[in-house]
mmCIF file of C-alpha atoms in Angstrom:
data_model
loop_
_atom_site.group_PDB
_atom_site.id
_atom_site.type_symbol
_atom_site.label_atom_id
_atom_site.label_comp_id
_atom_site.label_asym_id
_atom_site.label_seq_id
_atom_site.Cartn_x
_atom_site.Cartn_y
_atom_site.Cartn_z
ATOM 1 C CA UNK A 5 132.832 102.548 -158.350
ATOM 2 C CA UNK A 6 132.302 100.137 -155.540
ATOM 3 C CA UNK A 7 129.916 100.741 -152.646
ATOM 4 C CA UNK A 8 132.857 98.847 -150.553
ATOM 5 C CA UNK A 9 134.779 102.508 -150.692
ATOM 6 C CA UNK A 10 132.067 104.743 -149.457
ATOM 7 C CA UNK A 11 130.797 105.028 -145.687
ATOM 8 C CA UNK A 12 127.817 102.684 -144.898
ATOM 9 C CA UNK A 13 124.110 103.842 -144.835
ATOM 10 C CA UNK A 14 123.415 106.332 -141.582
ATOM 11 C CA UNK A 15 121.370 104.988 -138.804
ATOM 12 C CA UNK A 16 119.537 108.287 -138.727
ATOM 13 C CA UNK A 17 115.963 107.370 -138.429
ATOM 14 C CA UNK A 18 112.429 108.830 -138.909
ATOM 15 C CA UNK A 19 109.307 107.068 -137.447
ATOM 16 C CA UNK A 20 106.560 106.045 -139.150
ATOM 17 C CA UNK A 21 103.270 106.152 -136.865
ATOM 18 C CA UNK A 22 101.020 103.131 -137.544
ATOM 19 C CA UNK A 23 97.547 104.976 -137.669
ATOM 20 C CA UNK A 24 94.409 103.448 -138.756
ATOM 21 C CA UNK A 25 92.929 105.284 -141.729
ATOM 22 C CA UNK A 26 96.295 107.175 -142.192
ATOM 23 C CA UNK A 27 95.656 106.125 -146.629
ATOM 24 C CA UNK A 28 92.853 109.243 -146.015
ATOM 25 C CA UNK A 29 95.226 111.548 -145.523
ATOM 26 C CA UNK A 30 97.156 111.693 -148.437
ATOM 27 C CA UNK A 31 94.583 114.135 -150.530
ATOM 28 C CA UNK A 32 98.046 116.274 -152.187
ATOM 29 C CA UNK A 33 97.563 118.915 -149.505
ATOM 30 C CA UNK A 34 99.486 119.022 -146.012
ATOM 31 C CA UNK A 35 96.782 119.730 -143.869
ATOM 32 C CA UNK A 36 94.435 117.309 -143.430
ATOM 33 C CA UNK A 37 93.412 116.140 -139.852
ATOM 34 C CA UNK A 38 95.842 112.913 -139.478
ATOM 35 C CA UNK A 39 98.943 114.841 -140.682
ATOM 36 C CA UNK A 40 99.137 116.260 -137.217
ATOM 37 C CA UNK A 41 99.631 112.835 -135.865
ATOM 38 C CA UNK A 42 102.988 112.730 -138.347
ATOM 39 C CA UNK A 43 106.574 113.339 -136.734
ATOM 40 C CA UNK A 44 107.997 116.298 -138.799
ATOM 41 C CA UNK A 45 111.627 115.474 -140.568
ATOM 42 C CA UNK A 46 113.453 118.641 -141.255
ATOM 43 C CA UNK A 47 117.117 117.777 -141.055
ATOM 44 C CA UNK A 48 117.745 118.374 -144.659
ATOM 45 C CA UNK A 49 120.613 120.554 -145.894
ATOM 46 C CA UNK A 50 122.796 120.974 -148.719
ATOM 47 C CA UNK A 51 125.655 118.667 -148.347
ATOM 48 C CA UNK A 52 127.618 120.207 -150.998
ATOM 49 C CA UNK A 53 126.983 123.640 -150.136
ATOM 50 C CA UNK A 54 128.070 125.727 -147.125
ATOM 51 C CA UNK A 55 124.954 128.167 -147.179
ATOM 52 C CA UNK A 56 122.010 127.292 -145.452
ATOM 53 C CA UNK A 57 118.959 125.190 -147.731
ATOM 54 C CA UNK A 58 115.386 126.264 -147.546
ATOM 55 C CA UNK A 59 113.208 124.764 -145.410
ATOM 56 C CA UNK A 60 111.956 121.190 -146.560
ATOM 57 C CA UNK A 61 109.886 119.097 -144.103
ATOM 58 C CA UNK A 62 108.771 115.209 -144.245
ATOM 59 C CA UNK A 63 106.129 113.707 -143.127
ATOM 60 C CA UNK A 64 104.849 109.803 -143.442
ATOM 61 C CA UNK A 65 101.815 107.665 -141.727
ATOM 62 C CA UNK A 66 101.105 104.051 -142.235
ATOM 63 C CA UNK A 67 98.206 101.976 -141.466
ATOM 64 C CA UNK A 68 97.336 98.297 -142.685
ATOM 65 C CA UNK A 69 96.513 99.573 -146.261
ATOM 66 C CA UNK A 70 99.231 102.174 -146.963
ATOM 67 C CA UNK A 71 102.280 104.223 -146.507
ATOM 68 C CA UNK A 72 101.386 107.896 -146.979
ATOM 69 C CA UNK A 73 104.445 110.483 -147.363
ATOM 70 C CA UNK A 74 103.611 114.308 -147.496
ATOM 71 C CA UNK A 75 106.786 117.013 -148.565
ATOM 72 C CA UNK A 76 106.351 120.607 -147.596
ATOM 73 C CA UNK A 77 108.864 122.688 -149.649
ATOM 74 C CA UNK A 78 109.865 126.354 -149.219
ATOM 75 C CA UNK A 79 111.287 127.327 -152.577
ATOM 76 C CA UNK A 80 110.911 131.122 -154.074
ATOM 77 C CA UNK A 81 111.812 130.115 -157.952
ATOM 78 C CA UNK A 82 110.425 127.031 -159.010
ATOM 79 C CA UNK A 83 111.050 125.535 -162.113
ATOM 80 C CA UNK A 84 109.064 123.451 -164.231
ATOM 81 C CA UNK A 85 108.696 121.541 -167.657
ATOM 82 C CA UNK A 86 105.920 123.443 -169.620
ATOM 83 C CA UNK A 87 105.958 120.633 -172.826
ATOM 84 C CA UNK A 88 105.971 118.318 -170.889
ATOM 85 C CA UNK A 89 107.127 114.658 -172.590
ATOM 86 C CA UNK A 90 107.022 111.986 -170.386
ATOM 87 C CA UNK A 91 108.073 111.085 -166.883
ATOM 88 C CA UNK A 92 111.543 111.356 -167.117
ATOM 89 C CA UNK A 93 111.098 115.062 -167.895
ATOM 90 C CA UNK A 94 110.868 115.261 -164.067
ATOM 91 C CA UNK A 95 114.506 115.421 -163.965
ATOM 92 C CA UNK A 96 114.849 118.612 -165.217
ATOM 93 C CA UNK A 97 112.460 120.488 -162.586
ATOM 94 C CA UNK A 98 112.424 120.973 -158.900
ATOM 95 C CA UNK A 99 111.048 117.846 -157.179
ATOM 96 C CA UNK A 100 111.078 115.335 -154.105
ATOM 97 C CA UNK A 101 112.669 112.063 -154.292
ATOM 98 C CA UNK A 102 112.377 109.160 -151.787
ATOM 99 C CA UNK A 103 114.445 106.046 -152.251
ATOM 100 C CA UNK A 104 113.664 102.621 -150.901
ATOM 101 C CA UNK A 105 116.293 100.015 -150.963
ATOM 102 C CA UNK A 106 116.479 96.414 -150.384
ATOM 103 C CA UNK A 107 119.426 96.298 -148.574
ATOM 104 C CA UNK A 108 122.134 98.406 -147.464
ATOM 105 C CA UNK A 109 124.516 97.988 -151.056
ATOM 106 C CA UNK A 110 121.463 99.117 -152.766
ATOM 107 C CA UNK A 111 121.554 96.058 -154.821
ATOM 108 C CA UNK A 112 117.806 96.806 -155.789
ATOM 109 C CA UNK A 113 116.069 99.761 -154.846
ATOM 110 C CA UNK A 114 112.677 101.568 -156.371
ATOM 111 C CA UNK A 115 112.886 105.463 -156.420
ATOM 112 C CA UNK A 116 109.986 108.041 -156.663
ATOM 113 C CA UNK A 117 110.889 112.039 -157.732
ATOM 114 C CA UNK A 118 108.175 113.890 -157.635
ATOM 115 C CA UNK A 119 107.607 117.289 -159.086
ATOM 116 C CA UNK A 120 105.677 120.320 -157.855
ATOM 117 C CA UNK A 121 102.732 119.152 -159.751
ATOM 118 C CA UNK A 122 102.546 115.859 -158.603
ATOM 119 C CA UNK A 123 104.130 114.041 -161.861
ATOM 120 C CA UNK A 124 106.785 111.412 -160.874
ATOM 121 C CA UNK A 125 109.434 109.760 -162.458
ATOM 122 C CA UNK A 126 109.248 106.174 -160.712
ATOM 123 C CA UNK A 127 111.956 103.476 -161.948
ATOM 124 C CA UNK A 128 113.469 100.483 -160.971
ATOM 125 C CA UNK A 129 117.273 100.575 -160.183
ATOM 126 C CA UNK A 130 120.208 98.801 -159.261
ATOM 127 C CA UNK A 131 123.797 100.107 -157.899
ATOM 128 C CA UNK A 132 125.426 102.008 -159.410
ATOM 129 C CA UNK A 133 123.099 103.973 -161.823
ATOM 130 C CA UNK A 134 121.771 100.917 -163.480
ATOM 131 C CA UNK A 135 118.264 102.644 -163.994
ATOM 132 C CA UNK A 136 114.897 100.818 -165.674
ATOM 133 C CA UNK A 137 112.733 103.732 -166.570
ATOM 134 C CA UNK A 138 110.372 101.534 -167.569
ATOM 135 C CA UNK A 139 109.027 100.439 -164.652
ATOM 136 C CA UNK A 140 106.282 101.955 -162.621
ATOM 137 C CA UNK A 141 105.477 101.319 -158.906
ATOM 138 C CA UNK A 142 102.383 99.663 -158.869
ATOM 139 C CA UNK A 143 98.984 101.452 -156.932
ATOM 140 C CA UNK A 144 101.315 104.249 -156.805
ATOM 141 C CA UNK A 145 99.155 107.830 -156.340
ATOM 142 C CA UNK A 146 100.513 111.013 -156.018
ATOM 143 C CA UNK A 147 99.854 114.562 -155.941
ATOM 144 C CA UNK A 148 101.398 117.800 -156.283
ATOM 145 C CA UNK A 149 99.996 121.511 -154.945
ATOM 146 C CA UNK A 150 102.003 124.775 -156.001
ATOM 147 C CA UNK A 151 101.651 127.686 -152.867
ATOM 148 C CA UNK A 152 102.880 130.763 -151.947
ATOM 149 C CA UNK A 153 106.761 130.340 -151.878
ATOM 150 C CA UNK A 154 106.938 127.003 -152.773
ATOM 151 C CA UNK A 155 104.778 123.715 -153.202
ATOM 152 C CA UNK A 156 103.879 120.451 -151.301
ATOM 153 C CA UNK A 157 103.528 117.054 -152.723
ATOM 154 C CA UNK A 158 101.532 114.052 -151.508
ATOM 155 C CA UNK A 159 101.356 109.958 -152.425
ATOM 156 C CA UNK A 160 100.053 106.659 -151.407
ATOM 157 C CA UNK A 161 101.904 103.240 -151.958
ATOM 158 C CA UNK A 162 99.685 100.326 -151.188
ATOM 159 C CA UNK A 163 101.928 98.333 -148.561
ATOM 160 C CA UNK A 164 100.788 95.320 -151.118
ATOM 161 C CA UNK A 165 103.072 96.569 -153.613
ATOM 162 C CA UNK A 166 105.971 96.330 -150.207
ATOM 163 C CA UNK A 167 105.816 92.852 -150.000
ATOM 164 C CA UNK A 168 105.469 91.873 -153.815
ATOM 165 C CA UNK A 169 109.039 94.057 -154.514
ATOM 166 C CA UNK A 170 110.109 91.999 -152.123
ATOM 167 C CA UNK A 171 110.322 94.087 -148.290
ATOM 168 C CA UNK A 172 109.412 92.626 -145.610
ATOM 169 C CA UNK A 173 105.592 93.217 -143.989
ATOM 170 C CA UNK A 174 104.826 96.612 -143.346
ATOM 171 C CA UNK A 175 103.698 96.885 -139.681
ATOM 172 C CA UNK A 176 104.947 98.545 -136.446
ATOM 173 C CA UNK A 177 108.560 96.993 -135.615
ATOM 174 C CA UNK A 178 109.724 96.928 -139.612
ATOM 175 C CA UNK A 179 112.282 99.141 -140.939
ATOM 176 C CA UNK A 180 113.355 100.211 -143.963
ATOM 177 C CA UNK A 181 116.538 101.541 -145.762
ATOM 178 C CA UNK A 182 115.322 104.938 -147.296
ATOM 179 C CA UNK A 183 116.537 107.717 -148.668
ATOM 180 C CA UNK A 184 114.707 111.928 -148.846
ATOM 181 C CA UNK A 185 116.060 113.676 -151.164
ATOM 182 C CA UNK A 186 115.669 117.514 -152.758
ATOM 183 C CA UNK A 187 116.538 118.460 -155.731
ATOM 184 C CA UNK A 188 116.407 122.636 -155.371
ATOM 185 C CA UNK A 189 116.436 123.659 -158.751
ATOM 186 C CA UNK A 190 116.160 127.820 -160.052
ATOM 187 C CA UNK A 191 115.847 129.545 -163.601
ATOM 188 C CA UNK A 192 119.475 130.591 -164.956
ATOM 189 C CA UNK A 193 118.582 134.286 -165.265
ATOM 190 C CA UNK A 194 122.230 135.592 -166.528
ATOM 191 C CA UNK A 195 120.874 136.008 -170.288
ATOM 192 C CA UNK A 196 123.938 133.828 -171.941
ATOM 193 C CA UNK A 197 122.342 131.560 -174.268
ATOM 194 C CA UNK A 198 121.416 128.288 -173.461
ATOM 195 C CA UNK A 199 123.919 125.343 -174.095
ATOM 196 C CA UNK A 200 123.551 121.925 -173.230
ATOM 197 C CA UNK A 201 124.912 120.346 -170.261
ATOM 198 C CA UNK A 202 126.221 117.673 -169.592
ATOM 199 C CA UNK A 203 125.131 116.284 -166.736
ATOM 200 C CA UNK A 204 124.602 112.659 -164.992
ATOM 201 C CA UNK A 205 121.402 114.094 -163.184
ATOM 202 C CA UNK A 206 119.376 115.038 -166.253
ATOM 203 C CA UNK A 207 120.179 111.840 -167.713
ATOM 204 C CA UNK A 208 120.962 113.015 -171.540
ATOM 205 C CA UNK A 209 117.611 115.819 -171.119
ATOM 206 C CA UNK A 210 117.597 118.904 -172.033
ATOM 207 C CA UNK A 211 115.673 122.096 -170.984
ATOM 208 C CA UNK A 212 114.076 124.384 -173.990
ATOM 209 C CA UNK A 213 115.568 127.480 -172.688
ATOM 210 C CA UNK A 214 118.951 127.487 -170.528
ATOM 211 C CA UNK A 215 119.588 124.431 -168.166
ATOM 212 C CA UNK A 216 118.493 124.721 -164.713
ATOM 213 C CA UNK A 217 120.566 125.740 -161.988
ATOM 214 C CA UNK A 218 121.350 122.963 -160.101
ATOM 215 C CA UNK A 219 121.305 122.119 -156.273
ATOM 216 C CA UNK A 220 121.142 119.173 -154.079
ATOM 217 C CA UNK A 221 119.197 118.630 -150.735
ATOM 218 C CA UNK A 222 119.865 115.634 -148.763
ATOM 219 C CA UNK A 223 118.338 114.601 -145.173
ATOM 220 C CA UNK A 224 121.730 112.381 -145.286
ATOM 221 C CA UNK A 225 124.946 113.671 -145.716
ATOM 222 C CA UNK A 226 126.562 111.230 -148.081
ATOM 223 C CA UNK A 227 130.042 112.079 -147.903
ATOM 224 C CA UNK A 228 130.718 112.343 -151.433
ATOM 225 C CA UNK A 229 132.737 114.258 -153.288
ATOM 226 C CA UNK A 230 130.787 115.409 -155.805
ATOM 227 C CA UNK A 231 126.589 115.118 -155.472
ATOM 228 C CA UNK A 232 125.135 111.704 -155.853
ATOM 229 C CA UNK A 233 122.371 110.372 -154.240
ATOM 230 C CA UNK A 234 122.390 107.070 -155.899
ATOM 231 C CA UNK A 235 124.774 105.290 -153.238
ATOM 232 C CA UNK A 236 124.473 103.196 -149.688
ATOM 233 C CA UNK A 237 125.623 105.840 -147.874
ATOM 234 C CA UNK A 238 122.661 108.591 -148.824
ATOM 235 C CA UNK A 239 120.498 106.036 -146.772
ATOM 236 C CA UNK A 240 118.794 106.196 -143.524
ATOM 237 C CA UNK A 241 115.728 104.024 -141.813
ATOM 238 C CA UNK A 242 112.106 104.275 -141.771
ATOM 239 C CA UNK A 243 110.636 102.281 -138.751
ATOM 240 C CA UNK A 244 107.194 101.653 -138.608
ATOM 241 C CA UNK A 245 106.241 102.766 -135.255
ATOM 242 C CA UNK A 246 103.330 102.692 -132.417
ATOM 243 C CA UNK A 247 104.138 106.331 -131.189
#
């Protein structure tokens, strides 16, 4: 597959306010005081589905220190890993991802999925699908708060670990190619007994009990056929921003 066939990244932007102190915020709930200073993204919907997605809403503040990024989900069946492995088990749950690439081919990019709890599953990766589990991002933080109908995640990335991945300074006027993602998973309740699946998504996992119901939340419409977030065109910008 070559990125030269699919449409180029989306100009669609969310602002990142520059606000001093804004690393204070990010405690894994969505309420304290500086959130309100955040611009709320909620453009997300299911790109391969015609029904509408629940509610998911984005927030992110940046100040000399950090980038802090907040999720609030509405979700009435969440599923998670209860023997829990390692990180990658965080493909097989509900979770958050954010994607921050290089450039616009996504010939490196660094990904964070989060799940309700907080755990992530952070890797290195290269178009298309070339994945290094391995790596973790470094100072990463993040946090994970289950509520009624559905859960909210939290994080911190020291804008030190930015420039030593190689983006340019943090700081109001920078942008970024970035990608929000969903990943709206439910219980398969039909009693037929669980086979494996397979599936690019989970990677080779499998669930104890029957796999997951899948569905896919972008706040980008890639224009794929089938769901992938893992291309150029599932990207938008993050610009660092005075208001």
């Amino acid at each position: 597959m070559s990125s030269a066939m699919l449409p180029r990244p989306s100009d669609l932007t969310y602002r990142v306010r520059w606000v001093p102190q804004a690393g204070s915020a990010a405690s894994g709930r969505g309420d304290p005081p500086n959130w309100a200073l955040a611009h709320v993204e909620d453009r997300f919907a299911f790109p391969w589905n015609s029904a509408p997605a629940p509610r998911t809403e984005f927030r992110a503040l940046c100040d000399p220190a950090f980038l802090v990024f907040t999720f609030r989900v509405d979700d009435a069946d969440v599923v998670l890993v209860d023997n829990f492995r390692d990180k990658q088990d965080v493909v097989l749950e509900d979770r958050v991802e954010l994607f921050f690439s290089l450039d616009d081919r996504m010939t490196e990019y660094f990904a964070l999925e989060v799940d309700p709890l907080g755990r992530t599953y952070d890797y290195r990766a290269s178009y298309y699908r070339r994945f290094d589990p391995a790596w973790s991002w470094p100072g990463r933080e993040t946090w994970g708060t289950l509520r009624p109908g559905g859960y909210e995640v939290a994080g911190r990335l020291p804008l030190a670990s930015f420039a030593a991945l190689g983006f340019p300074p943090l700081r109001p006027g920078t942008r970024l190619r970035c990608g929000l993602y969903r990943a709206e998973f439910s219980h398969d309740r039909s009693g037929r007994p669980p086979t494996a699946r397979d599936s690019k998504h989970t990677q080779g996992r499998c669930s104890d009990g029957p796999p997951p119901i899948e569905e896919w939340i972008s706040w980008v419409d890639p224009g794929t056929p089938e769901p992938d977030f893992h291309v150029p065109s599932s990207l938008g910008w993050l610009e660092i921003t005075d208001t």
